Amino acid sequence: MKKFQLLLAAIVAVAMTSCVRFKTEATVDVKVIKAGQPVADVTVYKFKDNGLGEGTTLYKSNNSGTAKTDGAGVAHFNLKSPDDLDPSNVAGLEIDDKATFYFCTYDSEDRRNSIVTVQAKTGDKLTVQLKMEEPSSDDAWD
């Protein structure tokens, strides 16, 4: 009986995965700007809003993906199913998913120095600007 249940569970698992198309559902290009100029070779961190808002971005270890900016200051992110967005096609049914993402950079002391919020849905090809800021001498960072 146990062998039958195990075999049945395996068949169900295979059937479920064959009905879902896992693929890139949307793309976001994040252009990093500092003092009006694009910044190359900066790591941009991606966070998916899991209901806690931007509080999850306070620690870069909570990220769900990273990308480095190219020579034009652009970091490219593919939002894929099922991690970022729900699959767009499940068993032949079209699903339209929408989620909130935060893209951030951090300074050398791991303090967030920029953030941009993006609402993305299946099929989007978005480009956003992320402005890095230097703390002024009046800012109390400690």
PDB file of C-alpha atoms in Angstrom:
ATOM      1  CA  MET A   1       0.000   0.000   0.000  1.00  0.00           C
ATOM      2  CA  LYS A   2       2.851   2.402   0.834  1.00  0.00           C
ATOM      3  CA  LYS A   3       4.468   1.771  -2.551  1.00  0.00           C
ATOM      4  CA  PHE A   4       1.203   2.580  -4.280  1.00  0.00           C
ATOM      5  CA  GLN A   5       0.797   5.853  -2.321  1.00  0.00           C
ATOM      6  CA  LEU A   6       4.381   6.849  -3.092  1.00  0.00           C
ATOM      7  CA  LEU A   7       3.893   6.089  -6.785  1.00  0.00           C
ATOM      8  CA  LEU A   8       0.631   8.022  -6.835  1.00  0.00           C
ATOM      9  CA  ALA A   9       2.277  11.031  -5.140  1.00  0.00           C
ATOM     10  CA  ALA A  10       5.094  10.979  -7.711  1.00  0.00           C
ATOM     11  CA  ILE A  11       2.619  10.864 -10.614  1.00  0.00           C
ATOM     12  CA  VAL A  12       0.615  13.770  -9.184  1.00  0.00           C
ATOM     13  CA  ALA A  13       3.801  15.832  -8.696  1.00  0.00           C
ATOM     14  CA  VAL A  14       4.928  15.230 -12.285  1.00  0.00           C
ATOM     15  CA  ALA A  15       1.464  16.019 -13.641  1.00  0.00           C
ATOM     16  CA  MET A  16       1.276  19.283 -11.709  1.00  0.00           C
ATOM     17  CA  THR A  17       4.684  20.503 -12.871  1.00  0.00           C
ATOM     18  CA  SER A  18       3.957  19.648 -16.487  1.00  0.00           C
ATOM     19  CA  CYS A  19       0.862  21.895 -16.452  1.00  0.00           C
ATOM     20  CA  VAL A  20       2.746  25.007 -15.294  1.00  0.00           C
ATOM     21  CA  ARG A  21       5.060  26.969 -17.575  1.00  0.00           C
ATOM     22  CA  PHE A  22       7.964  28.375 -15.563  1.00  0.00           C
ATOM     23  CA  LYS A  23       9.516  31.271 -17.410  1.00  0.00           C
ATOM     24  CA  THR A  24      10.450  34.924 -17.293  1.00  0.00           C
ATOM     25  CA  GLU A  25       7.188  36.756 -16.725  1.00  0.00           C
ATOM     26  CA  ALA A  26       8.446  40.378 -16.683  1.00  0.00           C
ATOM     27  CA  THR A  27      11.669  42.384 -16.832  1.00  0.00           C
ATOM     28  CA  VAL A  28      12.876  45.423 -14.917  1.00  0.00           C
ATOM     29  CA  ASP A  29      15.904  47.504 -15.903  1.00  0.00           C
ATOM     30  CA  VAL A  30      17.150  49.615 -13.000  1.00  0.00           C
ATOM     31  CA  LYS A  31      19.271  52.612 -14.054  1.00  0.00           C
ATOM     32  CA  VAL A  32      21.464  53.757 -11.160  1.00  0.00           C
ATOM     33  CA  ILE A  33      22.188  57.494 -11.086  1.00  0.00           C
ATOM     34  CA  LYS A  34      24.513  59.416  -8.757  1.00  0.00           C
ATOM     35  CA  ALA A  35      25.031  63.178  -9.081  1.00  0.00           C
ATOM     36  CA  GLY A  36      23.162  63.042 -12.398  1.00  0.00           C
ATOM     37  CA  GLN A  37      25.502  60.445 -13.921  1.00  0.00           C
ATOM     38  CA  PRO A  38      25.005  56.702 -14.481  1.00  0.00           C
ATOM     39  CA  VAL A  39      27.037  54.523 -12.128  1.00  0.00           C
ATOM     40  CA  ALA A  40      28.708  51.338 -13.408  1.00  0.00           C
ATOM     41  CA  ASP A  41      29.652  48.221 -11.430  1.00  0.00           C
ATOM     42  CA  VAL A  42      27.198  48.753  -8.553  1.00  0.00           C
ATOM     43  CA  THR A  43      25.269  45.839  -7.073  1.00  0.00           C
ATOM     44  CA  VAL A  44      21.502  46.375  -7.071  1.00  0.00           C
ATOM     45  CA  TYR A  45      19.454  44.196  -4.710  1.00  0.00           C
ATOM     46  CA  LYS A  46      15.918  42.993  -5.480  1.00  0.00           C
ATOM     47  CA  PHE A  47      13.317  42.446  -2.755  1.00  0.00           C
ATOM     48  CA  LYS A  48       9.785  41.165  -3.244  1.00  0.00           C
ATOM     49  CA  ASP A  49       7.210  42.706  -0.916  1.00  0.00           C
ATOM     50  CA  ASN A  50       6.033  39.853   1.265  1.00  0.00           C
ATOM     51  CA  GLY A  51       3.590  41.973   3.233  1.00  0.00           C
ATOM     52  CA  LEU A  52       6.152  43.723   5.445  1.00  0.00           C
ATOM     53  CA  GLY A  53       6.719  46.677   3.133  1.00  0.00           C
ATOM     54  CA  GLU A  54      10.116  48.226   2.620  1.00  0.00           C
ATOM     55  CA  GLY A  55      11.235  47.170   6.107  1.00  0.00           C
ATOM     56  CA  THR A  56      12.649  43.997   4.581  1.00  0.00           C
ATOM     57  CA  THR A  57      15.140  46.138   2.655  1.00  0.00           C
ATOM     58  CA  LEU A  58      16.915  47.374   5.779  1.00  0.00           C
ATOM     59  CA  TYR A  59      19.115  44.274   5.647  1.00  0.00           C
ATOM     60  CA  LYS A  60      20.504  43.384   2.250  1.00  0.00           C
ATOM     61  CA  SER A  61      20.708  39.715   3.280  1.00  0.00           C
ATOM     62  CA  ASN A  62      16.893  39.590   2.842  1.00  0.00           C
ATOM     63  CA  ASN A  63      17.255  40.086  -0.926  1.00  0.00           C
ATOM     64  CA  SER A  64      15.754  37.729  -3.479  1.00  0.00           C
ATOM     65  CA  GLY A  65      18.231  38.561  -6.245  1.00  0.00           C
ATOM     66  CA  THR A  66      21.079  40.828  -7.300  1.00  0.00           C
ATOM     67  CA  ALA A  67      22.483  42.280 -10.501  1.00  0.00           C
ATOM     68  CA  LYS A  68      25.473  44.510 -11.264  1.00  0.00           C
ATOM     69  CA  THR A  69      25.096  47.644 -13.332  1.00  0.00           C
ATOM     70  CA  ASP A  70      26.716  47.691 -16.752  1.00  0.00           C
ATOM     71  CA  GLY A  71      28.706  50.562 -18.293  1.00  0.00           C
ATOM     72  CA  ALA A  72      25.481  52.522 -18.821  1.00  0.00           C
ATOM     73  CA  GLY A  73      24.513  52.108 -15.157  1.00  0.00           C
ATOM     74  CA  VAL A  74      21.721  49.597 -15.878  1.00  0.00           C
ATOM     75  CA  ALA A  75      21.070  46.437 -13.855  1.00  0.00           C
ATOM     76  CA  HIS A  76      18.752  43.963 -15.598  1.00  0.00           C
ATOM     77  CA  PHE A  77      16.323  41.765 -13.659  1.00  0.00           C
ATOM     78  CA  ASN A  78      14.179  38.943 -15.039  1.00  0.00           C
ATOM     79  CA  LEU A  79      11.125  38.403 -12.852  1.00  0.00           C
ATOM     80  CA  LYS A  80      10.429  34.706 -13.147  1.00  0.00           C
ATOM     81  CA  SER A  81       7.695  32.365 -12.092  1.00  0.00           C
ATOM     82  CA  PRO A  82       7.144  30.959  -9.543  1.00  0.00           C
ATOM     83  CA  ASP A  83       9.593  32.876  -7.320  1.00  0.00           C
ATOM     84  CA  ASP A  84       8.754  36.450  -8.339  1.00  0.00           C
ATOM     85  CA  LEU A  85       5.377  36.223 -10.070  1.00  0.00           C
ATOM     86  CA  ASP A  86       2.816  33.472 -10.412  1.00  0.00           C
ATOM     87  CA  PRO A  87       3.064  31.468 -13.640  1.00  0.00           C
ATOM     88  CA  SER A  88       1.139  33.159 -16.458  1.00  0.00           C
ATOM     89  CA  ASN A  89      -0.283  29.883 -17.697  1.00  0.00           C
ATOM     90  CA  VAL A  90      -1.488  27.067 -15.437  1.00  0.00           C
ATOM     91  CA  ALA A  91      -3.167  24.089 -17.097  1.00  0.00           C
ATOM     92  CA  GLY A  92      -4.078  26.247 -20.084  1.00  0.00           C
ATOM     93  CA  LEU A  93      -5.612  29.059 -18.006  1.00  0.00           C
ATOM     94  CA  GLU A  94      -4.096  32.526 -18.300  1.00  0.00           C
ATOM     95  CA  ILE A  95      -3.219  34.154 -14.956  1.00  0.00           C
ATOM     96  CA  ASP A  96      -2.392  37.842 -14.583  1.00  0.00           C
ATOM     97  CA  ASP A  97      -0.224  38.396 -11.500  1.00  0.00           C
ATOM     98  CA  LYS A  98       0.962  41.691 -10.008  1.00  0.00           C
ATOM     99  CA  ALA A  99       3.541  42.210  -7.262  1.00  0.00           C
ATOM    100  CA  THR A 100       5.515  44.975  -5.574  1.00  0.00           C
ATOM    101  CA  PHE A 101       9.311  44.920  -5.703  1.00  0.00           C
ATOM    102  CA  TYR A 102      11.960  47.089  -4.089  1.00  0.00           C
ATOM    103  CA  PHE A 103      15.335  47.692  -5.703  1.00  0.00           C
ATOM    104  CA  CYS A 104      18.101  49.059  -3.452  1.00  0.00           C
ATOM    105  CA  THR A 105      21.789  49.871  -3.220  1.00  0.00           C
ATOM    106  CA  TYR A 106      23.904  49.909  -0.077  1.00  0.00           C
ATOM    107  CA  ASP A 107      27.002  51.844   0.997  1.00  0.00           C
ATOM    108  CA  SER A 108      30.282  50.317   2.166  1.00  0.00           C
ATOM    109  CA  GLU A 109      28.873  49.979   5.691  1.00  0.00           C
ATOM    110  CA  ASP A 110      25.802  48.067   4.431  1.00  0.00           C
ATOM    111  CA  ARG A 111      23.409  50.974   4.972  1.00  0.00           C
ATOM    112  CA  ARG A 112      20.748  51.389   2.334  1.00  0.00           C
ATOM    113  CA  ASN A 113      21.530  54.512   0.319  1.00  0.00           C
ATOM    114  CA  SER A 114      18.798  54.291  -2.319  1.00  0.00           C
ATOM    115  CA  ILE A 115      15.482  52.579  -2.945  1.00  0.00           C
ATOM    116  CA  VAL A 116      12.871  52.524  -5.683  1.00  0.00           C
ATOM    117  CA  THR A 117       9.486  50.774  -5.534  1.00  0.00           C
ATOM    118  CA  VAL A 118       8.142  49.033  -8.633  1.00  0.00           C
ATOM    119  CA  GLN A 119       4.759  47.421  -9.275  1.00  0.00           C
ATOM    120  CA  ALA A 120       5.222  44.763 -11.944  1.00  0.00           C
ATOM    121  CA  LYS A 121       2.763  42.431 -13.592  1.00  0.00           C
ATOM    122  CA  THR A 122       3.023  39.620 -16.081  1.00  0.00           C
ATOM    123  CA  GLY A 123       4.274  40.900 -19.438  1.00  0.00           C
ATOM    124  CA  ASP A 124       5.799  44.163 -18.154  1.00  0.00           C
ATOM    125  CA  LYS A 125       9.095  45.502 -19.517  1.00  0.00           C
ATOM    126  CA  LEU A 126       9.897  48.335 -17.133  1.00  0.00           C
ATOM    127  CA  THR A 127      12.778  50.784 -16.791  1.00  0.00           C
ATOM    128  CA  VAL A 128      13.162  52.740 -13.550  1.00  0.00           C
ATOM    129  CA  GLN A 129      15.709  55.166 -12.125  1.00  0.00           C
ATOM    130  CA  LEU A 130      17.403  54.578  -8.803  1.00  0.00           C
ATOM    131  CA  LYS A 131      19.081  57.712  -7.436  1.00  0.00           C
ATOM    132  CA  MET A 132      21.964  57.021  -5.065  1.00  0.00           C
ATOM    133  CA  GLU A 133      22.376  59.652  -2.391  1.00  0.00           C
ATOM    134  CA  GLU A 134      25.371  60.616  -0.319  1.00  0.00           C
ATOM    135  CA  PRO A 135      24.575  61.443   3.297  1.00  0.00           C
ATOM    136  CA  SER A 136      25.080  65.099   4.079  1.00  0.00           C
ATOM    137  CA  SER A 137      27.253  66.141   7.001  1.00  0.00           C
ATOM    138  CA  ASP A 138      24.071  67.088   8.901  1.00  0.00           C
ATOM    139  CA  ASP A 139      22.546  63.601   8.649  1.00  0.00           C
ATOM    140  CA  ALA A 140      22.735  61.532  11.795  1.00  0.00           C
ATOM    141  CA  TRP A 141      23.587  58.030  10.573  1.00  0.00           C
ATOM    142  CA  ASP A 142      24.618  56.653  13.970  1.00  0.00           C
TER     143      ASP A 142
END
